[in-house]
Short mmCIF file of C-alpha atoms in Angstrom, two decimals:
data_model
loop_
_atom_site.label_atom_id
_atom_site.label_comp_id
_atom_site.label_asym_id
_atom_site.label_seq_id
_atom_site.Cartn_x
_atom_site.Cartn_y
_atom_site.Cartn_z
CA UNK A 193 160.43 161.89 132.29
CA UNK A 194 163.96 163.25 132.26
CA UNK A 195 166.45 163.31 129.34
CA UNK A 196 170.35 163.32 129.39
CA UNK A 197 171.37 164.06 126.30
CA UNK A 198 174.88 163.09 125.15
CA UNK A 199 177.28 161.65 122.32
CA UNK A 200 179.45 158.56 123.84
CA UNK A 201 180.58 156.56 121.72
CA UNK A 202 179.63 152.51 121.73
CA UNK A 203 176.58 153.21 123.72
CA UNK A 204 173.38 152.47 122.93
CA UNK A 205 169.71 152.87 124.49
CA UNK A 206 169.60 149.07 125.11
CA UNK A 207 172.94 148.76 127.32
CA UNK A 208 170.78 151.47 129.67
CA UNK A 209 167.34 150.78 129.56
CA UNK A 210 166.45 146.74 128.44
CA UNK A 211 162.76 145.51 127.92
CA UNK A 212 160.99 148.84 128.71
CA UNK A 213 158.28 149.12 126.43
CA UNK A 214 158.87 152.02 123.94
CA UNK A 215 156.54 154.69 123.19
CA UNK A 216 155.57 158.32 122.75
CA UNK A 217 156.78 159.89 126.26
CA UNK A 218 157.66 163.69 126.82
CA UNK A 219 159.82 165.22 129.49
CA UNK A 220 162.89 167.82 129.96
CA UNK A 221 166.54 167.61 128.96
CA UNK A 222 168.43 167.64 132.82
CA UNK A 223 171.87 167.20 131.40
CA UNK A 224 173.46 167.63 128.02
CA UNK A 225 176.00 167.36 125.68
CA UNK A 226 173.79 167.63 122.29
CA UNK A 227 173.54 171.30 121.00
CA UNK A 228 170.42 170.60 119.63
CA UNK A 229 169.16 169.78 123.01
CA UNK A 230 170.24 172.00 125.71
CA UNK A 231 169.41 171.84 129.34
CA UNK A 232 165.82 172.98 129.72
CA UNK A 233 164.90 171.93 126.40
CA UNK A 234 161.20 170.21 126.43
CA UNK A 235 161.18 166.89 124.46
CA UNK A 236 158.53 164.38 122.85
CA UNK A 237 160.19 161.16 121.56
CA UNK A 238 159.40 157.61 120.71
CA UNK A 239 161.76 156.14 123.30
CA UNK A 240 161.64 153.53 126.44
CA UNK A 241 159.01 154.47 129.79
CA UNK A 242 161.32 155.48 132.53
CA UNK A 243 161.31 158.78 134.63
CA UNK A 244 165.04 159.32 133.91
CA UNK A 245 166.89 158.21 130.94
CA UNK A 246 170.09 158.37 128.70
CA UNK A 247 169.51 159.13 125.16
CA UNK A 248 172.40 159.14 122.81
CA UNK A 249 172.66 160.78 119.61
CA UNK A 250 172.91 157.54 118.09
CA UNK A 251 169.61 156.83 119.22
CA UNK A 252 168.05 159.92 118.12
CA UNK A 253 169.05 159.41 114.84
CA UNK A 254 167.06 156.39 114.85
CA UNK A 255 163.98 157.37 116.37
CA UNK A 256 161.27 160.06 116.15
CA UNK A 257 161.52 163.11 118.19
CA UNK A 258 159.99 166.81 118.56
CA UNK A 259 161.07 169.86 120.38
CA UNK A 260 158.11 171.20 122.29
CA UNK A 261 160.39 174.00 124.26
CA UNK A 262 158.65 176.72 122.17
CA UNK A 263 155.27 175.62 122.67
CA UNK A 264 154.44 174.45 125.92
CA UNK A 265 155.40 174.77 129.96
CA UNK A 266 156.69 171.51 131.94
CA UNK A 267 153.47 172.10 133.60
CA UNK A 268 151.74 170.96 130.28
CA UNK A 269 154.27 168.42 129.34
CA UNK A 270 151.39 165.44 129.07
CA UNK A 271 150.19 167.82 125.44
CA UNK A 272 153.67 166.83 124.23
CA UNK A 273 151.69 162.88 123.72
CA UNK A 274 148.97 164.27 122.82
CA UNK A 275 147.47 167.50 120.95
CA UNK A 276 151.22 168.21 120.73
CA UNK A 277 152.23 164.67 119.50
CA UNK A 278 151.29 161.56 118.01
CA UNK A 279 147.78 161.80 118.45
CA UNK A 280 147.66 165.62 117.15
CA UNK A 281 150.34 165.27 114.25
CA UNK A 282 147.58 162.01 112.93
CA UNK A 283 144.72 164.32 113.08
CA UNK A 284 146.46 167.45 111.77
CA UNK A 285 148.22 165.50 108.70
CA UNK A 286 145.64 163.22 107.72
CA UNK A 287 143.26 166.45 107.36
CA UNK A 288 145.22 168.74 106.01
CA UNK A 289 147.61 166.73 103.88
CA UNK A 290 145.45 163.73 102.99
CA UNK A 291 141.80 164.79 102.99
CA UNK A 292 142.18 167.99 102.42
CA UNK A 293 138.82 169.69 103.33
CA UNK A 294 137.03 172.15 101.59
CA UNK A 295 135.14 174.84 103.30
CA UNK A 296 132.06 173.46 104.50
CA UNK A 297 132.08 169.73 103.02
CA UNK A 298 130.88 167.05 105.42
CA UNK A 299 133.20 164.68 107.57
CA UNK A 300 132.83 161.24 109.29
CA UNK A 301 134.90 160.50 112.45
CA UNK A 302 135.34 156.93 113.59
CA UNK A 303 136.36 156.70 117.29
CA UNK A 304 135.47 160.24 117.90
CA UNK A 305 136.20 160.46 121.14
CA UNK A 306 139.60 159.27 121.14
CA UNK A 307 142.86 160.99 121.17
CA UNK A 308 143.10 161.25 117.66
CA UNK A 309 139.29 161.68 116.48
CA UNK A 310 138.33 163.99 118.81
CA UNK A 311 141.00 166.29 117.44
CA UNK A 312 140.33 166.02 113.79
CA UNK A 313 136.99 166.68 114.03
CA UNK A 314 137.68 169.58 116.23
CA UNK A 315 140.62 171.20 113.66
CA UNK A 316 137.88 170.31 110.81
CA UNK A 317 135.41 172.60 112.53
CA UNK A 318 137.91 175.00 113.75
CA UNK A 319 139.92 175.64 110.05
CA UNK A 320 137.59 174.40 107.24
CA UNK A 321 133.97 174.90 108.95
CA UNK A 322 132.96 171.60 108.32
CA UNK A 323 129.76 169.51 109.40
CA UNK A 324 131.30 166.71 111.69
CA UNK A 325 129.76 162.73 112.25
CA UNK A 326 131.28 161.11 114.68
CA UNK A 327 130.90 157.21 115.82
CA UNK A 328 131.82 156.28 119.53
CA UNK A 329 130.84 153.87 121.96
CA UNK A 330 128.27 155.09 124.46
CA UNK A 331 125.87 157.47 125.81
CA UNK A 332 128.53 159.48 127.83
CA UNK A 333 130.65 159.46 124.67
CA UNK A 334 128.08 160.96 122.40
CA UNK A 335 127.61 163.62 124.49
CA UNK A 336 131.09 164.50 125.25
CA UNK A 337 131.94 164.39 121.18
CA UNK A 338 129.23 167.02 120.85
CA UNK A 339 129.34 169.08 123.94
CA UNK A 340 133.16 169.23 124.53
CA UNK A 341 134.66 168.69 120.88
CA UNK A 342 132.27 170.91 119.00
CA UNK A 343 130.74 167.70 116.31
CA UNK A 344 127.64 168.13 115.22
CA UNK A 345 126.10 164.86 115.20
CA UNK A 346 127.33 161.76 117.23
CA UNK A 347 126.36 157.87 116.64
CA UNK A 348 126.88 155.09 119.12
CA UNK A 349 127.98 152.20 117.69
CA UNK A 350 126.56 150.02 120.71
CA UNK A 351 123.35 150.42 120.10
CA UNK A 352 123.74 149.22 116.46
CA UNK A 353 122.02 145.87 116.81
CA UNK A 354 120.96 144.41 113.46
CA UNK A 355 122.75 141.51 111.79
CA UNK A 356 124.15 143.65 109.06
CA UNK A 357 125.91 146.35 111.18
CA UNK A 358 127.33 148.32 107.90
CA UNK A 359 123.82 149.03 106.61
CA UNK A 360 122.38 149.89 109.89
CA UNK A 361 125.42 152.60 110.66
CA UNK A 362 124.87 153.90 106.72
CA UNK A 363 121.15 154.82 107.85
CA UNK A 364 122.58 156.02 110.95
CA UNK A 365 124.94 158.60 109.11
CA UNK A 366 122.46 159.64 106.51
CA UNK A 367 119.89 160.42 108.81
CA UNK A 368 122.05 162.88 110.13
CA UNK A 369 123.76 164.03 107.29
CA UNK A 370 121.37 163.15 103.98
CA UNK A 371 123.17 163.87 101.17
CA UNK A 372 126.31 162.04 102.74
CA UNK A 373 130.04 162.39 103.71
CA UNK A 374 132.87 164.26 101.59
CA UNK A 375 135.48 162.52 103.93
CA UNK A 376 135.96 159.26 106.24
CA UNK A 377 139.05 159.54 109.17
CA UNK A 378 138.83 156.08 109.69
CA UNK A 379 140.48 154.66 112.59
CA UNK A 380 138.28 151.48 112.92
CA UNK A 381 138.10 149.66 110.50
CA UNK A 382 135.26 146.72 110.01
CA UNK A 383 131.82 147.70 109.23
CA UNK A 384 132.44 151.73 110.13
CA UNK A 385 134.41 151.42 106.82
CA UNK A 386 131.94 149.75 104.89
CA UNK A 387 129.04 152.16 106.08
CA UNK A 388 131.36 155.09 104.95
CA UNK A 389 132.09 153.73 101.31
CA UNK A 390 128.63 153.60 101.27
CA UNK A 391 127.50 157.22 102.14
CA UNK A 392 130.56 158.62 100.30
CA UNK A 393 129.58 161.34 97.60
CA UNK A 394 131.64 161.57 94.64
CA UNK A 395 134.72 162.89 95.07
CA UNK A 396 134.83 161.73 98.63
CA UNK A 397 138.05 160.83 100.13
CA UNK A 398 139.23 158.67 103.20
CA UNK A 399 142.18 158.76 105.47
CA UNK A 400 143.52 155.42 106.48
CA UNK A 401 144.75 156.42 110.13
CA UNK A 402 144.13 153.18 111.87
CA UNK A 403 142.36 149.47 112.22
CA UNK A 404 141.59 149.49 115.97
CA UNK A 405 138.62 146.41 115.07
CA UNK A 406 141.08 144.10 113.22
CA UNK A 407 144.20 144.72 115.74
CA UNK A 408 143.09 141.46 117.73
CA UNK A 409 142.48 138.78 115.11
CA UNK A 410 145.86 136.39 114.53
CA UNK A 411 147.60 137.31 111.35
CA UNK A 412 145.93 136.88 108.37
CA UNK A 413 141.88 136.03 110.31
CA UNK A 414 140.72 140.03 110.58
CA UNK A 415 137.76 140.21 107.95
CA UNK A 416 138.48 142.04 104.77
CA UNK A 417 136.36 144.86 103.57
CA UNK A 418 134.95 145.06 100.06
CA UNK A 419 135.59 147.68 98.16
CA UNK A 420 133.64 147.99 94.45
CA UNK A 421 136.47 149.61 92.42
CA UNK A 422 134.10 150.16 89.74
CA UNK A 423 132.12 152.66 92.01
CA UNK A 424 135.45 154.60 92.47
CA UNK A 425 136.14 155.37 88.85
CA UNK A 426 133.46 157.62 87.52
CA UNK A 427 132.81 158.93 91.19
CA UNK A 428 136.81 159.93 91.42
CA UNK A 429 136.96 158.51 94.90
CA UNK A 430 139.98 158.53 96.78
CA UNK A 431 141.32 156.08 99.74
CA UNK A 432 144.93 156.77 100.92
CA UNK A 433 147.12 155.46 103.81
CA UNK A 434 149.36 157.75 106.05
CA UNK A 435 151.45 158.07 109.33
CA UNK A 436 152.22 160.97 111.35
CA UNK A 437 155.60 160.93 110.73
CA UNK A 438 156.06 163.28 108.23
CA UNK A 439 154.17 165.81 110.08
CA UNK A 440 155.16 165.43 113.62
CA UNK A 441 159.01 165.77 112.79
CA UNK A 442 158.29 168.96 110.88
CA UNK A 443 159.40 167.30 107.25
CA UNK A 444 155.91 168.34 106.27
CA UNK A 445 153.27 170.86 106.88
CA UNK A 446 153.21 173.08 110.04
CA UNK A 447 152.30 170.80 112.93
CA UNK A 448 153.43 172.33 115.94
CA UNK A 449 153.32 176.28 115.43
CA UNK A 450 149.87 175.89 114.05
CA UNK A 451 148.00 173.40 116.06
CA UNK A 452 149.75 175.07 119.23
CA UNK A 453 148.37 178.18 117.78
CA UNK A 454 144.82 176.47 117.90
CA UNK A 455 145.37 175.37 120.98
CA UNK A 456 145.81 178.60 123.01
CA UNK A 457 142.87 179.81 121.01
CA UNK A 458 141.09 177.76 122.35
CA UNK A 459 139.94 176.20 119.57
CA UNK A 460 140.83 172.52 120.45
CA UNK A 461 139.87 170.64 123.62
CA UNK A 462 141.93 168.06 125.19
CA UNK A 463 140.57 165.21 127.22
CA UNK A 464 143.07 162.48 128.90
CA UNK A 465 142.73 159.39 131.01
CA UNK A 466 145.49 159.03 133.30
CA UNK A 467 147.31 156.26 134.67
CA UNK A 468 150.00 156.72 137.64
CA UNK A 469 153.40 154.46 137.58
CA UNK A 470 154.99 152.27 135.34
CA UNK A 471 153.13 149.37 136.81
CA UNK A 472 150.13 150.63 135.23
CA UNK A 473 151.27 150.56 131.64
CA UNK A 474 149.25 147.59 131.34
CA UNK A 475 146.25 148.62 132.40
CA UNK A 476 146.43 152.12 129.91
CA UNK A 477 147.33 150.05 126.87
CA UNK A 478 144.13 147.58 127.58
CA UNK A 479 142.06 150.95 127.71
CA UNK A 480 142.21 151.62 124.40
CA UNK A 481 141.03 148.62 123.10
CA UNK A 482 138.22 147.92 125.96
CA UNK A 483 136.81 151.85 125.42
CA UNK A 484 138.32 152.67 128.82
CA UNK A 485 139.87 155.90 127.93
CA UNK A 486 138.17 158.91 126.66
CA UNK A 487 141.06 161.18 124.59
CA UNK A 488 144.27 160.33 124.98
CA UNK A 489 145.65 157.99 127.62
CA UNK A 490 148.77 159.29 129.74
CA UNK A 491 150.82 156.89 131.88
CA UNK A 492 152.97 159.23 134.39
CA UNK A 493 155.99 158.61 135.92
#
């Protein structure tokens, strides 16, 4: 993607670009008027697929953006959606500002090889030394979370096959990790939450990141989870909600120096699944909700 950057005034995004689907998308500033932005300048945005576009300051002020100039090349400009972007500033703000490891304790990944669970449990191992679970769908996935992104143990969730998946997936995680999990990253939702209420040791927390199970029932059908308040009291038990936000436009924390930092260290690995053309857009969305995509899913243009 390429960026103009300018300041007219009575233009908006819309009166260039109507009913392009918005999303993450990275590319380089061509042309500019915006200070902020000069030519050259490497940028990550929520804004409309094309592989040239206007963007005002107008509608910069109403979106999400982050300057990735310092930290990558344009040769890497697909990191700037992914370890660099959404996917990376979820992972690196829900552990560090919401669970908020301690050296050693025990995490649970839902969707652990995806763009945003295969990250977290690699920064958990990388900065806190922690013992990482992860669930994922597969045979190829297991091995990937453990050979690739460093977890320790790995669970597929397809070959759960009793009636009452949440007890089954509760074995599952204590037989790898017996005394239980300090912290759920839960990006399911469903029975994965359920089995990690249940393993949860006192004092556990759990990041609220995402629903991915629930995202296809009509309003108001997905099943509810139970949750036994009581429990939560005398076992000071935390569950909290979050978005990136905060952390990928640099309000909070350190996002992009640090996890950059990791990055070129080596520490974090980076798996996409690509998808050429805007035609395909489609086809990369359905991938995350058929298992399609391992890490995070790129559309180019």
């Amino acid at each position: 993607m390429h960026t103009l950057t300018t300041t007219p005034p009575h233009s908006t995004l819309e009166h260039v670009l109507p009913a392009i689907p918005v999303q993450s998308v990275a590319g380089k500033v061509i042309e500019s008027q915006n200070e902020a932005w000069p030519v050259g300048s490497l940028m990550g945005a929520a804004l409309p697929f094309s592989s040239v576009q206007l963007v005002t300051s107008e509608v910069l002020s109403k979106t999400m953006s982050w300057n990735l100039t310092d930290h990558i090349s344009e040769d890497e400009i697909t990191l700037g959606i992914g370890v660099l972007g959404m996917p990376g500033s979820t992972a690196y703000g829900g552990l560090t500002g919401v669970l908020r490891p301690n050296e050693g304790e025990t995490l649970f990944v839902s969707a652990a090889a995806g763009a945003v669970g295969s990250l977290v449990g690699q920064m958990a191992k990388a900065k806190y030394n922690c013992t990482v679970v992860g669930s994922c769908g597969g045979a190829a996935k297991n091995e990937l979370v453990k050979a690739k992104f460093g977890f320790d143990h790995a669970i597929d969730y397809k070959e759960l096959s009793s009636d009452d998946k949440a007890a089954e997936l509760a074995s599952k995680i204590k037989e790898a990790v017996p005394d239980g999990i300090d912290m759920y990253f839960e990006n399911v939702g469903g029975y994965h939450f359920e089995a990690a209420m249940a393993t949860l040791r006192p004092k556990g927390r759990i990041a609220v990141c995402g629903s991915i199970s629930t995202y296809n029932y009509e309003s108001g059908t997905a099943p509810l989870n139970n949750i036994n308040i009581s429990q939560m009291i005398y076992t000071f038990q935390r569950i909290e909600g979050f978005v990136c936000m905060p952390w990928l436009t640099g309000r909070q924390g350190n996002f992009l120096a640090d996890v950059s930092q990791w990055y070129r260290e080596g520490k974090l690995n980076v798996e996409e699944t690509t998808f050429d053309g805007i035609h395909s857009w489609v086809d990369a969305f359905a991938a995350l909700f058929t298992g399609a995509n391992t890490g995070k899913v790129v559309v180019k243009l």
